[in-house]
Backbone as numpy.savetxt, mean C-alpha at the origin, in Angstrom:
# Nx Ny Nz CAx CAy CAz Cx Cy Cz
-3.82 -0.19 19.98 -3.85 -0.09 18.52 -3.63 -1.48 17.91
-4.49 -1.81 16.97 -4.36 -3.09 16.29 -3.36 -2.95 15.14
-2.39 -3.86 15.10 -1.40 -3.83 14.02 -2.00 -4.43 12.76
-1.73 -3.80 11.62 -2.33 -4.20 10.35 -1.24 -4.49 9.33
-1.20 -5.74 8.87 -0.22 -6.09 7.85 -0.53 -5.27 6.60
0.49 -4.57 6.10 0.30 -3.60 5.03 1.28 -3.84 3.89
0.76 -3.75 2.67 1.58 -3.77 1.47 1.72 -2.34 0.97
2.94 -1.86 0.85 3.22 -0.56 0.24 3.54 -0.85 -1.23
2.63 -0.47 -2.11 2.80 -0.72 -3.54 3.25 0.56 -4.21
4.48 0.50 -4.78 5.11 1.70 -5.31 6.21 2.16 -4.36
6.71 1.22 -3.57 7.75 1.51 -2.58 9.03 2.00 -3.27
9.78 2.83 -2.57 11.01 3.39 -3.12 12.02 3.67 -2.01
13.29 3.68 -2.37 14.34 4.03 -1.41 14.60 5.54 -1.42
13.91 6.28 -2.28 14.08 7.73 -2.37 13.41 8.41 -1.16
14.21 8.98 -0.24 13.64 9.55 0.99 12.73 10.75 0.75
12.72 11.30 -0.45 11.86 12.45 -0.74 10.45 12.04 -1.17
10.24 10.74 -1.40 8.93 10.27 -1.87 8.05 9.88 -0.68
6.74 10.08 -0.85 5.80 9.74 0.23 5.76 8.24 0.50
5.98 7.42 -0.52 6.00 5.97 -0.32 7.11 5.58 0.66
8.24 6.26 0.57 9.37 6.01 1.48 8.99 6.41 2.90
8.38 7.58 3.03 7.96 8.06 4.35 6.93 7.12 4.97
6.03 6.60 4.13 5.01 5.67 4.64 5.67 4.39 5.15
6.64 3.88 4.42 7.36 2.68 4.88 8.00 2.93 6.24
8.67 4.06 6.37 9.33 4.39 7.64 8.31 4.50 8.77
7.21 5.19 8.50 6.22 5.45 9.54 5.47 4.17 9.94
5.08 3.37 8.96 4.41 2.10 9.26 5.30 1.22 10.14
6.58 1.17 9.81 7.53 0.36 10.57 7.68 0.91 11.98
7.80 2.23 12.08 7.95 2.88 13.39 6.74 2.60 14.28
5.55 2.53 13.69 4.33 2.26 14.45 4.14 0.76 14.71
5.04 -0.07 14.18 5.00 -1.49 14.49 4.18 -2.36 13.55
3.62 -1.78 12.50 2.82 -2.57 11.56 3.74 -3.48 10.74
3.35 -4.75 10.54 4.13 -5.62 9.65 3.99 -5.07 8.22
5.11 -4.88 7.53 5.09 -4.23 6.23 5.75 -5.09 5.16
5.11 -5.13 4.00 5.68 -5.75 2.80 5.77 -4.63 1.78
6.85 -4.59 1.00 7.03 -3.50 0.03 7.30 -4.07 -1.36
6.61 -3.51 -2.35 6.84 -3.86 -3.74 7.07 -2.56 -4.51
8.16 -2.52 -5.28 8.49 -1.33 -6.05 9.27 -1.70 -7.30
9.66 -0.69 -8.05 10.38 -0.93 -9.31 11.82 -1.36 -9.08
12.45 -0.79 -8.04 13.86 -1.09 -7.80 14.03 -1.73 -6.43
14.87 -2.76 -6.37 15.16 -3.42 -5.11 15.90 -2.46 -4.18
15.75 -2.67 -2.91 16.43 -1.86 -1.92 15.87 -2.21 -0.56
16.14 -1.33 0.42 15.65 -1.58 1.77 15.35 -0.25 2.44
14.23 -0.22 3.15 13.85 0.97 3.92 13.43 0.50 5.30
14.05 1.02 6.33 13.71 0.68 7.72 13.67 -0.83 7.96
14.60 -1.54 7.34 14.68 -2.99 7.53 13.72 -3.79 6.67
12.94 -3.12 5.83 12.00 -3.80 4.95 12.59 -3.88 3.55
12.73 -5.09 3.03 13.26 -5.26 1.68 12.17 -4.93 0.66
12.56 -4.17 -0.37 11.61 -3.85 -1.44 11.72 -4.94 -2.50
10.60 -5.63 -2.72 10.53 -6.67 -3.74 10.26 -6.00 -5.10
10.79 -6.59 -6.17 10.59 -5.97 -7.49 9.51 -6.66 -8.31
8.91 -7.69 -7.73 7.77 -8.32 -8.40 6.76 -8.74 -7.34
5.50 -8.89 -7.74 4.46 -9.26 -6.78 4.79 -10.56 -6.05
4.53 -10.59 -4.76 4.77 -11.79 -3.96 3.49 -12.14 -3.22
3.39 -13.39 -2.83 2.22 -13.86 -2.09 2.30 -13.34 -0.65
1.16 -12.87 -0.13 1.11 -12.33 1.23 -0.14 -12.89 1.90
0.03 -13.54 3.05 -1.10 -14.08 3.79 -1.66 -13.05 4.75
-2.98 -13.09 4.95 -3.66 -12.28 5.95 -3.31 -10.79 5.86
-3.40 -10.28 4.65 -3.10 -8.87 4.40 -4.29 -8.01 4.80
-4.05 -6.96 5.56 -5.12 -6.04 5.96 -5.28 -4.91 4.94
-4.16 -4.27 4.60 -4.21 -3.03 3.83 -3.20 -3.01 2.70
-3.62 -2.47 1.55 -2.69 -2.11 0.48 -2.71 -0.59 0.43
-1.55 0.04 0.52 -1.48 1.50 0.37 -0.77 1.79 -0.95
-1.47 2.50 -1.82 -1.00 2.71 -3.19 -0.20 3.99 -3.37
0.92 3.85 -4.07 1.74 5.00 -4.47 2.07 4.85 -5.95
1.05 4.47 -6.74 1.19 4.34 -8.19 0.07 5.15 -8.83
0.38 5.83 -9.94 -0.68 6.58 -10.60 -1.67 5.59 -11.22
-2.89 6.05 -11.53 -3.94 5.13 -12.02 -3.51 4.28 -13.23
-2.74 4.83 -14.12 -2.31 4.06 -15.29 -1.41 2.89 -14.89
-0.51 3.12 -13.95 0.42 2.07 -13.49 -0.29 1.05 -12.59
-1.41 1.44 -11.98 -2.15 0.52 -11.11 -2.73 -0.66 -11.89
-3.10 -0.43 -13.15 -3.80 -1.45 -13.94 -3.07 -2.78 -13.96
-1.76 -2.74 -14.02 -0.95 -3.97 -14.05 -1.07 -4.76 -12.75
-1.56 -4.11 -11.69 -1.63 -4.75 -10.37 -3.05 -5.09 -9.93
-4.05 -4.78 -10.74 -5.45 -5.07 -10.34 -5.61 -6.52 -9.89
-5.25 -7.46 -10.75 -5.45 -8.88 -10.43 -4.64 -9.30 -9.21
-3.43 -8.78 -9.11 -2.57 -9.10 -7.96 -3.23 -8.64 -6.66
-3.68 -7.40 -6.62 -4.29 -6.87 -5.41 -5.56 -7.65 -5.06
-6.39 -7.92 -6.05 -7.61 -8.70 -5.80 -7.28 -10.09 -5.26
-6.22 -10.70 -5.77 -5.84 -12.05 -5.33 -5.39 -12.07 -3.87
-4.90 -10.94 -3.37 -4.45 -10.86 -1.97 -5.61 -10.72 -1.00
-6.77 -10.32 -1.50 -7.98 -10.14 -0.70 -7.75 -9.28 0.56
-7.20 -8.07 0.38 -7.03 -7.20 1.55 -8.38 -6.69 2.02
-8.42 -6.20 3.25 -9.66 -5.61 3.76 -9.90 -4.25 3.09
-8.81 -3.52 2.82 -8.95 -2.20 2.21 -7.74 -1.85 1.35
-7.98 -0.89 0.45 -6.92 -0.31 -0.37 -6.98 1.20 -0.14
-5.85 1.76 0.28 -5.78 3.21 0.49 -5.23 3.86 -0.78
-6.01 4.81 -1.29 -5.60 5.58 -2.46 -5.03 6.91 -1.94
-3.71 7.00 -1.91 -3.05 8.22 -1.45 -3.22 9.32 -2.49
-2.99 10.58 -2.11 -3.16 11.68 -3.08 -2.40 11.41 -4.39
-3.12 11.58 -5.50 -2.52 11.35 -6.81 -2.77 9.96 -7.36
-3.38 9.09 -6.54 -3.62 7.71 -6.99 -5.11 7.42 -7.18
-5.95 8.43 -7.05 -7.40 8.25 -7.14 -7.75 7.58 -8.48
-8.69 6.60 -8.43 -8.97 5.79 -9.62 -10.37 5.18 -9.51
-11.36 5.85 -10.09 -12.74 5.39 -9.96 -12.96 4.02 -10.61
-12.24 3.70 -11.66 -12.35 2.38 -12.29 -11.97 1.28 -11.28
-10.89 1.51 -10.55 -10.42 0.52 -9.59 -11.35 0.47 -8.37
-11.90 1.63 -7.94 -12.85 1.62 -6.82 -13.99 0.64 -7.12
-14.52 0.71 -8.35 -15.65 -0.14 -8.73 -15.27 -1.61 -8.70
-14.09 -1.92 -9.19 -13.60 -3.30 -9.20 -13.43 -3.82 -7.78
-12.88 -3.01 -6.91 -12.70 -3.41 -5.51 -14.06 -3.65 -4.85
-15.03 -2.77 -5.11 -16.36 -2.91 -4.52 -17.00 -4.24 -4.91
-16.80 -4.66 -6.15 -17.35 -5.95 -6.62 -16.77 -7.12 -5.84
-15.58 -6.93 -5.27 -14.91 -7.99 -4.51 -14.97 -7.73 -3.00
-15.88 -6.83 -2.59 -16.06 -6.51 -1.16 -14.78 -6.05 -0.48
-14.00 -5.25 -1.20 -12.79 -4.66 -0.64 -13.03 -3.16 -0.55
-12.76 -2.60 0.61 -12.99 -1.18 0.84 -11.94 -0.34 0.13
-12.38 0.67 -0.62 -11.49 1.66 -1.22 -11.53 2.89 -0.33
-10.39 3.33 0.14 -10.32 4.48 1.04 -9.42 5.54 0.42
-10.00 6.69 0.11 -9.22 7.80 -0.44 -8.71 8.61 0.74
-7.41 8.49 1.01 -6.83 9.10 2.20 -5.32 9.15 2.05
-4.67 9.72 3.04 -3.21 9.76 3.07 -2.75 8.88 4.24
-1.99 7.86 3.91 -1.49 6.93 4.93 -0.76 7.67 6.05
0.05 8.66 5.69 0.82 9.40 6.69 -0.11 10.13 7.67
-1.17 10.73 7.14 -2.13 11.44 7.99 -2.89 10.44 8.87
-3.34 9.34 8.28 -4.06 8.32 9.07 -3.20 7.84 10.24
-1.92 7.57 9.98 -1.03 7.09 11.03 -0.82 8.17 12.10
-0.54 9.38 11.67 -0.21 10.43 12.64 -1.40 10.88 13.47
-2.63 10.62 12.97 -3.83 11.02 13.73 -4.49 9.83 14.44
-3.83 8.66 14.39 -4.39 7.49 15.08 -5.59 6.87 14.40
-5.81 7.16 13.12 -6.96 6.62 12.40 -6.61 5.44 11.50
-5.35 5.00 11.53 -4.93 3.92 10.64 -5.58 2.61 11.06
């Protein structure tokens, strides 16, 4: 399995949220993880940053923000030039899909947890 540097956008320390579960699972599978969320904290040894940070050689952004909240991050995500952006359930956003396509970034509507557990990540 190839390890993929991943940004969890919408990260949280709340164990009931899918973003938290994704952080735990990505770490458990050995993927290098960066987390950005509203509140600072730590999940599985990964510090949650409260503002966008520079990330080199990013493979994947996995989104846990609703479409309205994503708008503030469009330029940030494009500047990172990831290979793909995963739109988890509830984050679907056709406006952003089009923007990503213009920058040759793959938009993938999927669940990070399912992709990891089925070996498709």
